[in-house]
Short mmCIF file of C-alpha atoms and ligand atoms in Angstrom, two decimals:
data_model
loop_
_atom_site.label_atom_id
_atom_site.label_comp_id
_atom_site.label_asym_id
_atom_site.label_seq_id
_atom_site.Cartn_x
_atom_site.Cartn_y
_atom_site.Cartn_z
CA UNK A 110 -9.11 8.93 27.07
CA UNK A 111 -8.66 6.66 24.02
CA UNK A 112 -6.45 3.44 24.53
CA UNK A 113 -4.49 2.20 21.53
CA UNK A 114 -3.11 -1.36 20.70
CA UNK A 115 0.32 0.13 20.05
CA UNK A 116 1.90 3.52 20.23
CA UNK A 117 4.96 4.31 18.19
CA UNK A 118 7.65 6.67 19.06
CA UNK A 119 9.24 8.37 15.89
CA UNK A 120 7.87 8.59 12.41
CA UNK A 121 11.16 7.76 10.38
CA UNK A 122 10.82 4.64 8.09
CA UNK A 123 11.39 2.18 10.97
CA UNK A 124 8.45 3.80 12.98
CA UNK A 125 6.43 4.16 9.85
CA UNK A 126 6.98 0.46 8.84
CA UNK A 127 6.21 -0.54 12.28
CA UNK A 128 2.92 1.14 12.06
CA UNK A 129 2.24 -0.43 8.70
CA UNK A 130 2.91 -3.95 10.14
CA UNK A 131 0.89 -3.55 13.17
CA UNK A 132 -1.98 -1.89 11.64
CA UNK A 133 -2.24 -4.48 8.91
CA UNK A 134 -2.30 -7.16 11.61
CA UNK A 135 -5.67 -5.46 13.01
CA UNK A 136 -4.24 -3.07 15.53
CA UNK A 137 -5.11 0.51 16.38
CA UNK A 138 -1.92 2.49 16.18
CA UNK A 139 -0.80 5.97 17.31
CA UNK A 140 2.35 7.30 15.78
CA UNK A 141 4.03 10.14 17.37
CA UNK A 142 6.65 12.26 15.59
CA UNK A 143 8.41 15.02 17.16
CA UNK A 144 9.22 16.90 13.74
CA UNK A 145 6.76 18.62 11.55
CA UNK A 146 7.32 16.07 8.85
CA UNK A 147 7.37 12.24 8.80
CA UNK A 148 10.28 10.26 7.02
CA UNK A 149 13.19 11.87 8.68
CA UNK A 150 16.41 10.36 7.11
CA UNK A 151 14.24 8.70 4.37
CA UNK A 152 12.82 11.59 2.46
CA UNK A 153 13.33 14.05 -0.53
CA UNK A 154 12.45 17.44 -1.01
CA UNK A 155 12.89 20.53 -3.35
CA UNK A 156 15.50 22.97 -3.34
CA UNK A 157 15.51 25.70 -6.10
CA UNK A 158 13.96 23.39 -8.51
CA UNK A 159 16.17 20.31 -7.62
CA UNK A 160 14.72 17.14 -5.81
CA UNK A 161 17.43 16.25 -2.99
CA UNK A 162 17.37 13.11 -0.92
CA UNK A 163 18.19 13.20 2.92
CA UNK A 164 21.83 11.90 1.69
CA UNK A 165 22.84 9.71 -1.32
CA UNK A 166 21.17 6.37 -0.80
CA UNK A 167 21.74 2.86 -2.32
CA UNK A 168 19.32 0.36 -1.29
CA UNK A 169 20.52 -3.29 -0.83
CA UNK A 170 19.16 -6.73 -0.86
CA UNK A 171 15.87 -6.11 -2.99
CA UNK A 172 16.05 -9.74 -4.03
CA UNK A 173 13.88 -12.41 -3.10
CA UNK A 174 13.98 -13.17 0.70
CA UNK A 175 15.53 -9.60 1.20
CA UNK A 176 13.97 -7.89 4.36
CA UNK A 177 12.42 -4.60 2.58
CA UNK A 178 11.36 -6.71 -0.15
CA UNK A 179 9.73 -9.09 2.09
CA UNK A 180 7.79 -5.92 3.88
CA UNK A 181 6.72 -4.39 0.48
CA UNK A 182 5.45 -7.64 -0.76
CA UNK A 183 3.51 -8.46 2.32
CA UNK A 184 2.12 -5.04 3.68
CA UNK A 185 2.49 -2.36 0.79
CA UNK A 186 -0.52 -1.64 -1.00
CA UNK A 187 1.83 -0.97 -4.13
CA UNK A 188 5.70 -1.39 -4.38
CA UNK A 189 7.79 1.56 -5.40
CA UNK A 190 9.76 1.31 -8.82
CA UNK A 191 13.43 0.56 -8.30
CA UNK A 192 16.12 1.05 -10.77
CA UNK A 193 19.52 -0.96 -10.94
CA UNK A 194 22.19 1.21 -8.97
CA UNK A 195 24.89 1.03 -11.59
CA UNK A 196 28.56 0.71 -11.01
CA UNK A 197 30.79 1.74 -8.20
CA UNK A 198 33.88 3.59 -9.29
CA UNK A 199 37.10 4.88 -7.31
CA UNK A 200 38.46 8.17 -8.47
CA UNK A 201 41.96 9.51 -8.40
CA UNK A 202 43.87 12.29 -10.07
CA UNK A 203 43.90 10.15 -13.35
CA UNK A 204 40.07 9.72 -13.30
CA UNK A 205 37.27 6.94 -12.69
CA UNK A 206 38.30 3.35 -12.50
CA UNK A 207 35.70 0.65 -11.63
CA UNK A 208 35.65 -1.05 -7.99
CA UNK A 209 37.37 -4.37 -8.40
CA UNK A 210 34.74 -7.13 -7.62
CA UNK A 211 37.19 -10.20 -7.85
CA UNK A 212 40.40 -10.98 -6.40
CA UNK A 213 42.38 -10.66 -9.81
CA UNK A 214 40.72 -7.19 -10.17
CA UNK A 215 42.24 -6.21 -6.75
CA UNK A 216 45.65 -7.45 -7.80
CA UNK A 217 45.68 -5.57 -10.88
CA UNK A 218 44.25 -2.24 -9.46
CA UNK A 219 46.90 0.25 -10.19
CA UNK A 220 45.72 2.89 -7.89
CA UNK A 221 47.48 1.42 -5.04
CA UNK A 222 51.10 0.32 -4.82
CA UNK A 223 51.61 -3.19 -6.38
CA UNK A 224 53.38 -4.41 -3.09
CA UNK A 225 50.26 -3.38 -1.03
CA UNK A 226 47.94 -5.01 -3.14
CA UNK A 227 49.64 -8.47 -2.69
CA UNK A 228 49.76 -7.92 0.98
CA UNK A 229 45.73 -7.23 1.03
CA UNK A 230 45.38 -10.09 -1.31
CA UNK A 231 47.18 -12.46 0.66
CA UNK A 232 45.60 -11.45 3.81
CA UNK A 233 42.18 -11.53 2.20
CA UNK A 234 42.57 -15.09 0.98
CA UNK A 235 43.84 -16.12 4.46
CA UNK A 236 41.16 -14.70 6.30
CA UNK A 237 38.32 -16.04 4.01
CA UNK A 238 39.60 -19.45 4.09
CA UNK A 239 39.83 -19.39 7.84
CA UNK A 240 36.18 -18.07 7.91
CA UNK A 241 35.29 -20.87 5.67
CA UNK A 242 36.53 -23.24 8.24
CA UNK A 243 34.15 -21.63 10.65
CA UNK A 244 36.59 -19.02 12.28
CA UNK A 245 34.66 -15.76 13.47
CA UNK A 246 35.94 -12.63 11.81
CA UNK A 247 33.53 -10.25 13.77
CA UNK A 248 35.99 -9.39 16.22
CA UNK A 249 39.12 -8.70 14.02
CA UNK A 250 39.56 -5.42 12.80
CA UNK A 251 40.46 -4.49 9.34
CA UNK A 252 43.47 -2.56 11.07
CA UNK A 253 44.74 -5.72 12.91
CA UNK A 254 44.55 -8.22 9.98
CA UNK A 255 46.96 -6.15 7.96
CA UNK A 256 50.52 -5.19 8.34
CA UNK A 257 49.21 -1.57 8.80
CA UNK A 258 52.67 0.16 9.16
CA UNK A 259 54.04 -1.56 6.07
CA UNK A 260 51.33 -0.11 3.86
CA UNK A 261 51.58 3.33 2.31
CA UNK A 262 49.87 6.24 3.23
CA UNK A 263 47.34 6.10 0.01
CA UNK A 264 46.61 2.18 0.93
CA UNK A 265 45.71 3.20 4.67
CA UNK A 266 43.42 5.80 3.59
CA UNK A 267 41.76 3.65 1.10
CA UNK A 268 41.07 0.97 3.67
CA UNK A 269 39.93 3.70 6.12
CA UNK A 270 37.42 4.98 3.50
CA UNK A 271 35.97 1.77 2.63
CA UNK A 272 35.62 0.90 6.37
CA UNK A 273 33.81 4.03 7.05
CA UNK A 274 31.21 3.47 4.09
CA UNK A 275 30.80 -0.02 5.43
CA UNK A 276 30.63 0.40 9.00
CA UNK A 277 30.61 4.18 9.80
CA UNK A 278 34.15 3.94 11.53
CA UNK A 279 37.47 3.72 10.14
CA UNK A 280 39.47 0.48 9.84
CA UNK A 281 40.65 0.16 13.59
CA UNK A 282 36.91 -0.18 14.56
CA UNK A 283 35.62 -2.02 11.73
CA UNK A 284 35.56 -5.81 11.74
CA UNK A 285 36.85 -8.04 8.81
CA UNK A 286 33.47 -9.63 8.79
CA UNK A 287 31.62 -6.42 8.02
CA UNK A 288 34.18 -5.38 5.29
CA UNK A 289 33.61 -8.64 3.71
CA UNK A 290 29.75 -8.80 3.84
CA UNK A 291 29.35 -5.22 2.98
CA UNK A 292 31.66 -5.54 0.03
CA UNK A 293 29.55 -8.68 -1.20
CA UNK A 294 32.51 -11.24 -0.83
CA UNK A 295 30.38 -12.99 1.86
CA UNK A 296 26.57 -13.26 2.03
CA UNK A 297 24.40 -11.56 4.72
CA UNK A 298 22.40 -13.86 6.90
CA UNK A 299 19.33 -12.46 5.10
CA UNK A 300 17.13 -16.04 5.52
CA UNK A 301 17.40 -15.60 9.33
CA UNK A 302 14.07 -14.41 11.17
CA UNK A 303 11.95 -14.45 7.77
CA UNK A 304 11.71 -17.90 6.87
CA UNK A 305 12.72 -20.08 9.70
CA UNK A 306 11.40 -20.31 13.35
CA UNK A 307 14.91 -20.50 14.65
CA UNK A 308 17.65 -18.00 14.37
CA UNK A 309 20.25 -20.62 13.30
CA UNK A 310 23.15 -18.79 11.68
CA UNK A 311 23.75 -19.11 7.91
CA UNK A 312 27.24 -18.78 8.22
CA UNK A 313 27.48 -22.09 10.16
CA UNK A 314 26.56 -23.87 6.82
CA UNK A 315 30.12 -25.05 5.83
CA UNK A 316 28.83 -25.49 2.17
CA UNK A 317 27.64 -21.92 1.73
CA UNK A 318 30.75 -20.68 3.33
CA UNK A 319 32.85 -22.83 0.69
CA UNK A 320 30.85 -21.26 -2.23
CA UNK A 321 31.50 -17.68 -1.24
CA UNK A 322 35.46 -18.49 -1.16
CA UNK A 323 35.49 -20.41 -4.35
CA UNK A 324 33.58 -17.75 -6.03
CA UNK A 325 36.13 -15.07 -5.02
CA UNK A 326 39.18 -17.45 -5.77
CA UNK A 327 37.58 -18.27 -9.20
CA UNK A 328 37.37 -14.62 -9.97
CA UNK A 329 33.52 -14.59 -10.22
CA UNK A 330 32.07 -11.38 -9.99
CA UNK A 331 30.49 -10.32 -6.98
CA UNK A 332 26.63 -9.17 -7.41
CA UNK A 333 26.16 -5.96 -5.42
CA UNK A 334 22.52 -6.15 -5.78
CA UNK A 335 21.95 -2.50 -5.19
CA UNK A 336 19.28 -0.22 -6.22
CA UNK A 337 17.81 3.29 -6.18
CA UNK A 338 14.12 4.26 -6.26
CA UNK A 339 13.36 5.82 -9.45
CA UNK A 340 11.29 8.65 -8.16
CA UNK A 341 13.68 9.46 -5.29
CA UNK A 342 13.96 8.38 -1.68
CA UNK A 343 10.64 9.66 -0.91
CA UNK A 344 8.89 7.20 -3.18
CA UNK A 345 9.48 4.60 -0.35
CA UNK A 346 7.89 7.01 2.27
CA UNK A 347 5.11 7.66 -0.02
CA UNK A 348 4.31 4.05 -0.59
CA UNK A 349 4.33 3.52 3.07
CA UNK A 350 2.15 6.45 3.88
CA UNK A 351 -0.36 5.41 1.07
CA UNK A 352 -0.64 1.81 2.49
CA UNK A 353 -1.24 2.86 6.11
CA UNK A 354 -4.81 1.84 7.12
CA UNK A 355 -7.28 4.34 8.77
CA UNK A 356 -6.44 2.68 12.19
CA UNK A 357 -3.24 4.63 12.15
CA UNK A 358 -3.43 7.92 13.71
CA UNK A 359 -0.62 10.11 13.25
CA UNK A 360 0.38 13.19 15.25
CA UNK A 361 3.60 15.23 13.99
CA UNK A 362 5.13 18.05 15.83
CA UNK A 363 4.67 16.03 19.01
CA UNK A 364 7.57 14.95 21.03
CA UNK A 365 7.48 11.99 23.50
CA UNK A 366 8.87 13.23 26.75
CA UNK A 367 8.59 9.93 28.94
CA UNK A 368 7.70 6.24 28.68
CA UNK A 369 5.28 5.63 31.23
CA UNK A 370 5.95 2.01 33.15
CA UNK A 371 4.31 0.32 36.03
CA UNK A 372 5.93 -2.71 37.78
CA UNK A 373 8.41 -2.66 34.71
CA UNK A 374 5.62 -3.13 32.28
CA UNK A 375 5.39 -0.26 29.53
CA UNK A 376 1.92 1.32 29.85
CA UNK A 377 1.88 4.61 27.82
CA UNK A 378 3.85 7.83 26.89
CA UNK A 379 3.68 11.17 28.12
CA UNK A 380 4.14 14.22 25.81
CA UNK A 381 3.88 18.07 26.80
CA UNK A 382 0.15 17.98 26.53
CA UNK A 383 -1.06 14.74 27.08
CA UNK A 384 -0.57 10.98 28.17
CA UNK A 385 -1.53 7.91 25.87
CA UNK A 386 -1.93 4.57 26.91
CA UNK A 387 -1.23 1.23 24.87
CA UNK A 388 -0.70 -2.55 25.21
CA UNK A 389 2.66 -1.94 23.46
CA UNK A 390 5.09 0.66 22.85
CA UNK A 391 7.35 0.58 19.90
CA UNK A 392 10.32 2.95 20.41
CA UNK A 393 12.09 4.08 16.77
CA UNK A 394 14.31 6.90 18.22
CA UNK A 395 17.91 6.66 19.31
CA UNK A 396 18.19 3.68 21.55
CA UNK A 397 21.19 5.10 23.50
CA UNK A 398 18.58 7.86 24.39
CA UNK A 399 16.23 5.28 25.99
CA UNK A 400 17.47 5.97 29.53
CA UNK A 401 16.29 9.68 29.22
CA UNK A 402 12.82 8.40 28.79
CA UNK A 403 12.69 5.73 31.44
CA UNK A 404 14.21 6.28 34.85
CA UNK A 405 14.57 2.79 36.16
CA UNK A 406 16.22 0.68 33.45
CA UNK A 407 18.54 -1.77 34.84
CA UNK A 408 22.06 -0.42 35.31
CA UNK A 409 23.75 -3.16 32.86
CA UNK A 410 21.19 -2.37 30.15
CA UNK A 411 22.07 1.54 30.40
CA UNK A 412 25.84 0.55 30.23
CA UNK A 413 25.29 -1.38 27.28
CA UNK A 414 23.44 1.26 25.42
CA UNK A 415 26.07 3.90 26.29
CA UNK A 416 28.37 1.70 24.06
CA UNK A 417 26.39 2.49 20.98
CA UNK A 418 28.60 4.56 18.80
CA UNK A 419 27.53 6.92 16.02
CA UNK A 420 28.94 9.10 13.43
CA UNK A 421 27.67 12.20 11.56
CA UNK A 422 27.46 12.69 8.01
CA UNK A 423 27.74 15.96 5.86
CA UNK A 424 26.28 15.96 2.54
CA UNK A 425 26.73 18.46 -0.26
CA UNK A 426 24.23 18.60 -2.99
CA UNK A 427 25.51 20.66 -6.01
CA UNK A 428 23.16 21.31 -9.03
CA UNK A 429 25.53 21.70 -12.16
CA UNK A 430 25.08 22.66 -15.60
CA UNK A 431 24.63 19.52 -17.68
CA UNK A 432 27.72 20.39 -19.76
CA UNK A 433 30.12 19.47 -16.98
CA UNK A 434 31.18 15.91 -18.10
CA UNK A 435 32.66 14.22 -14.93
CA UNK A 436 29.49 12.56 -13.96
CA UNK A 437 28.12 11.06 -17.16
CA UNK A 438 27.63 7.61 -15.61
CA UNK A 439 24.99 5.55 -13.40
CA UNK A 440 25.95 4.55 -10.04
CA UNK A 441 28.64 6.01 -7.63
CA UNK A 442 32.22 6.96 -6.97
CA UNK A 443 34.48 7.13 -4.07
CA UNK A 444 37.38 9.58 -3.73
CA UNK A 445 39.77 8.09 -0.88
CA UNK A 446 42.49 10.59 -0.30
CA UNK A 447 42.77 13.18 2.32
CA UNK A 448 39.09 14.07 2.82
CA UNK A 449 37.38 11.02 1.54
CA UNK A 450 33.73 11.29 0.05
CA UNK A 451 31.03 9.16 -1.93
CA UNK A 452 29.47 11.03 -4.69
CA UNK A 453 26.35 10.05 -6.40
CA UNK A 454 24.95 11.91 -9.67
CA UNK A 455 21.31 11.12 -8.77
CA UNK A 456 19.53 12.94 -11.70
CA UNK A 457 21.17 10.39 -13.95
CA UNK A 458 18.36 8.06 -12.57
CA UNK A 459 15.65 10.60 -13.27
CA UNK A 460 16.13 13.67 -15.30
CA UNK A 461 13.21 15.18 -13.43
CA UNK A 462 15.40 15.63 -10.27
CA UNK A 463 17.00 18.59 -11.94
CA UNK A 464 15.78 21.42 -13.94
CA UNK A 465 16.19 21.17 -17.74
CA UNK A 466 19.80 21.29 -18.74
CA UNK A 467 21.16 20.54 -15.30
CA UNK A 468 22.49 17.56 -13.09
CA UNK A 469 22.09 16.96 -9.40
CA UNK A 470 25.29 15.04 -7.67
CA UNK A 471 25.30 14.56 -3.80
CA UNK A 472 28.79 14.34 -2.18
CA UNK A 473 28.67 12.45 1.38
CA UNK A 474 31.59 13.30 3.83
CA UNK A 475 32.15 11.81 7.37
CA UNK A 476 32.24 14.61 9.77
CA UNK A 477 35.44 15.04 12.00
CA UNK A 478 33.57 16.06 15.38
CA UNK A 479 36.86 17.69 16.73
CA UNK A 480 36.37 20.50 14.26
CA UNK A 481 33.76 23.02 13.77
CA UNK A 482 30.85 22.46 11.37
CA UNK A 483 31.64 25.54 9.19
CA UNK A 484 35.16 24.28 8.95
CA UNK A 485 34.27 20.92 7.87
CA UNK A 486 31.81 22.29 5.41
CA UNK A 487 34.58 24.55 3.99
CA UNK A 488 37.12 21.96 3.61
CA UNK A 489 34.62 19.54 2.07
CA UNK A 490 33.55 22.22 -0.46
CA UNK A 491 37.23 22.84 -1.32
CA UNK A 492 38.00 19.03 -1.63
CA UNK A 493 35.40 18.94 -4.45
CA UNK A 494 36.88 21.97 -6.18
CA UNK A 495 40.10 20.36 -6.00
CA UNK A 496 39.22 16.87 -7.04
CA UNK A 497 37.12 18.26 -10.09
CA UNK A 498 39.07 21.11 -11.43
CA UNK A 499 36.89 23.80 -12.95
CA UNK A 500 33.62 22.53 -11.55
CA UNK A 501 33.05 26.00 -9.76
CA UNK A 502 32.11 27.33 -13.24
CA UNK A 503 29.09 24.92 -13.35
CA UNK A 504 27.62 25.19 -9.84
CA UNK A 505 24.28 26.79 -9.94
CA UNK A 506 22.85 25.22 -6.48
CA UNK A 507 24.54 24.26 -3.21
CA UNK A 508 22.75 22.45 -0.45
CA UNK A 509 24.38 21.08 2.82
CA UNK A 510 22.77 18.52 5.12
CA UNK A 511 24.20 17.34 8.49
CA UNK A 512 22.80 14.08 9.43
CA UNK A 513 23.50 10.86 11.56
CA UNK A 514 22.97 8.09 8.82
CA UNK A 515 22.92 5.02 11.24
CA UNK A 516 21.64 5.25 14.91
CA UNK A 517 24.61 2.72 15.65
CA UNK A 518 27.71 2.21 13.77
CA UNK A 519 28.60 -1.76 13.43
CA UNK A 520 32.03 -1.32 14.98
CA UNK A 521 34.15 -3.35 17.15
CA UNK A 522 33.31 -3.05 20.78
CA UNK A 523 30.26 -0.74 19.79
CA UNK A 524 26.78 -2.29 21.06
CA UNK A 525 23.65 -3.06 19.02
CA UNK A 526 20.51 -3.30 20.86
CA UNK A 527 17.76 -5.88 20.74
CA UNK A 528 14.13 -5.64 19.88
CA UNK A 529 13.14 -7.00 23.08
CA UNK A 530 13.94 -4.80 26.14
CA UNK A 531 14.12 -5.44 29.80
CA UNK A 532 10.74 -3.59 29.94
CA UNK A 533 7.87 -5.74 29.26
CA UNK A 534 5.77 -4.50 26.09
CA UNK A 535 8.40 -2.02 25.02
CA UNK A 536 10.03 -2.92 21.97
CA UNK A 537 12.92 -1.02 20.15
CA UNK A 538 13.08 -0.80 16.08
CA UNK A 539 15.69 0.91 13.85
CA UNK A 540 19.27 0.90 12.81
CA UNK A 541 20.53 0.15 16.27
CA UNK A 542 18.63 -2.99 16.70
CA UNK A 543 20.38 -5.17 14.05
CA UNK A 544 23.70 -5.51 12.67
CA UNK A 545 22.90 -6.81 9.24
CA UNK A 546 23.55 -4.87 6.00
CA UNK A 547 22.99 -1.06 6.29
CA UNK A 548 20.43 1.96 6.64
CA UNK A 549 16.92 1.18 5.37
CA UNK A 550 17.83 -2.45 4.64
CA UNK A 551 18.88 -2.60 8.16
CA UNK A 552 15.66 -0.74 9.61
CA UNK A 553 13.76 -3.49 7.58
CA UNK A 554 15.59 -6.21 9.30
CA UNK A 555 14.65 -4.67 12.70
CA UNK A 556 10.93 -4.70 11.53
CA UNK A 557 11.16 -8.44 10.65
CA UNK A 558 12.75 -9.18 14.33
CA UNK A 559 9.77 -6.88 15.65
CA UNK A 560 7.11 -9.13 13.90
CA UNK A 561 8.89 -12.21 15.24
CA UNK A 562 8.91 -10.92 18.96
CA UNK A 563 5.26 -9.77 18.63
CA UNK A 564 4.35 -13.21 17.41
CA UNK A 565 6.31 -14.91 20.19
CA UNK A 566 4.67 -12.71 23.03
CA UNK A 567 1.17 -13.37 21.39
CA UNK A 568 0.68 -9.59 20.32
CA UNK A 569 0.20 -10.49 16.90
CA UNK A 570 -0.85 -13.72 15.38
CA UNK A 571 -0.25 -14.00 11.79
CA UNK A 572 2.31 -12.37 9.64
C1 FAD B 39 23.89 10.85 4.55
C2 FAD B 39 23.09 9.58 4.56
C3 FAD B 39 23.17 8.45 3.49
C4 FAD B 39 22.66 7.28 3.61
N1 FAD B 39 22.81 6.17 2.99
C5 FAD B 39 22.08 5.00 3.04
C6 FAD B 39 22.27 4.24 1.92
O1 FAD B 39 23.12 4.31 1.00
N2 FAD B 39 21.46 3.04 1.95
C7 FAD B 39 20.55 2.81 2.88
O2 FAD B 39 19.69 1.99 2.95
N3 FAD B 39 20.30 3.91 3.91
C8 FAD B 39 21.07 5.05 3.85
N4 FAD B 39 20.93 5.86 4.92
C9 FAD B 39 20.15 5.41 6.16
C10 FAD B 39 18.79 5.66 6.04
O3 FAD B 39 18.42 6.72 5.49
C11 FAD B 39 18.32 5.35 7.62
O4 FAD B 39 19.06 4.37 8.21
C12 FAD B 39 16.81 5.32 7.94
O5 FAD B 39 16.07 6.38 6.98
C13 FAD B 39 16.67 5.49 9.22
O6 FAD B 39 15.44 5.26 9.70
P1 FAD B 39 14.78 5.21 11.13
O7 FAD B 39 13.38 5.44 11.20
O8 FAD B 39 15.61 4.01 11.67
O9 FAD B 39 15.56 6.34 11.82
P2 FAD B 39 15.29 7.95 11.85
O10 FAD B 39 15.12 8.40 10.35
O11 FAD B 39 16.33 8.81 12.60
O12 FAD B 39 13.74 8.13 12.61
C14 FAD B 39 13.70 8.31 13.98
C15 FAD B 39 12.59 9.49 14.09
O13 FAD B 39 12.16 9.40 15.37
C16 FAD B 39 11.95 10.85 15.71
N5 FAD B 39 12.06 10.76 17.38
C17 FAD B 39 13.12 11.08 17.94
N6 FAD B 39 12.80 11.18 19.15
C18 FAD B 39 11.55 11.48 19.31
C19 FAD B 39 10.64 11.70 20.41
N7 FAD B 39 11.09 11.92 21.69
N8 FAD B 39 9.31 11.95 19.95
C20 FAD B 39 8.88 11.57 19.00
N9 FAD B 39 9.56 11.39 17.95
C21 FAD B 39 10.98 11.22 18.04
C22 FAD B 39 12.81 11.52 14.70
O14 FAD B 39 12.33 12.94 14.49
C23 FAD B 39 12.78 10.84 13.66
O15 FAD B 39 11.73 11.08 12.77
C24 FAD B 39 21.65 7.09 4.90
C25 FAD B 39 21.50 8.25 5.79
C26 FAD B 39 22.07 9.45 5.70
C27 FAD B 39 21.64 10.32 6.40
#
């Protein structure tokens, strides 16, 4: 039987990036993916001549030192082309307005009652100042920090919608820290793990904190630093696949059923047909499912993993006649009332995503798990018809996707796992292993952590 240096469970972007890093560090790798295709949440495919992504995506932190950029520069054979994301808008019955990026912008945003805007601005300033003096905002919820019941229902829905897009949960479960980082008001701890040996938190740097606060108070615009891959989400997947050396063996349609351990050391995996053995196992499926694969994990670890929270998303892709004029911009828009959604006209980045004379727009909703999928789909579709009167006359393609965008929501009292597990030689990667940023960027952070852990454990020598 062939022995590998590493076995990777799962062939989404986290598993594939792990395979890339390990193989480029000279290791023989076996990657097992239960689906027939690779990529999972990071892919694009054709529907009636339209190229849809697995959900609308904005890729963050591609600047110098950002985690995906770091991996692309060091491990990819070529880097896919990215285009600037464009602008963020909020839509209400009167049309589109740009999302404010300064304190002054918030104060003059006329979609919400003036009284509420003043309350929010005051709370925001107070919290930022307390953060600047070293206070931790990661356990205070957005809900807690505002006089919630004094706010109008429109403002409550607005805060809930933005909280959801930043954390996967509503204002009661979203921390103020998460809201500030996600909206670009304060910086992410991006340099940790990449450039320094120790994990000193950048937030501890009083001067950095001061510069964020003064930027906001002086009404300097927040730079969102977001991008979209010009040839669609699958361009990232294709670049990884192209860069994989021949020392990576991939088996699709092969589900791992058990992780084999001996004396608390991971030794291999079991599939329906075969067992495979390796020096390290990298697990990129849901961390909360790990107890299904290993029977003798410590009770306290199982209990922590059970605190991981997730949420489901529904994306509706609409192919529209080009003459429908509501989506003539580059970027994304948020509707925050009743049934909130985030919409992104992706064919404005690349006309080839839609047949000639057509455009392609993705609308992402959160799913209320108390309702049936069919009623959620219907309610979402009807919301689109209500928000864009007359749009039904322009629709020529409808495609629905149900997905879990993040393996762990970054919510208060939720749990984020670590790369290192209580089982020796078993490591975790993915969006449930780091709380920084979101999605693909967060997955990339988890790979940086993996590299660091593998170096510390002496499994790989160089970056
Ligand atoms: C609607 C939507 C919107 C999003 N928006 C953004 C965005 O704007 N920006 C952003 O950066 N990210 C966004 N994301 C998130 C991003 O796409 C994901 O975080 C990322 O693709 C996750 O990659 P992953 O490899 O960690 O997980 P996954 O894609 O879930 O991959 C895990 C893989 O493991 C496999 N697997 C599971 N169990 C087994 C087993 N037993 N044996 C073998 N294989 C197994 C699964 O089949 C899967 O292929 C969005 C996602 C969605 C769905």
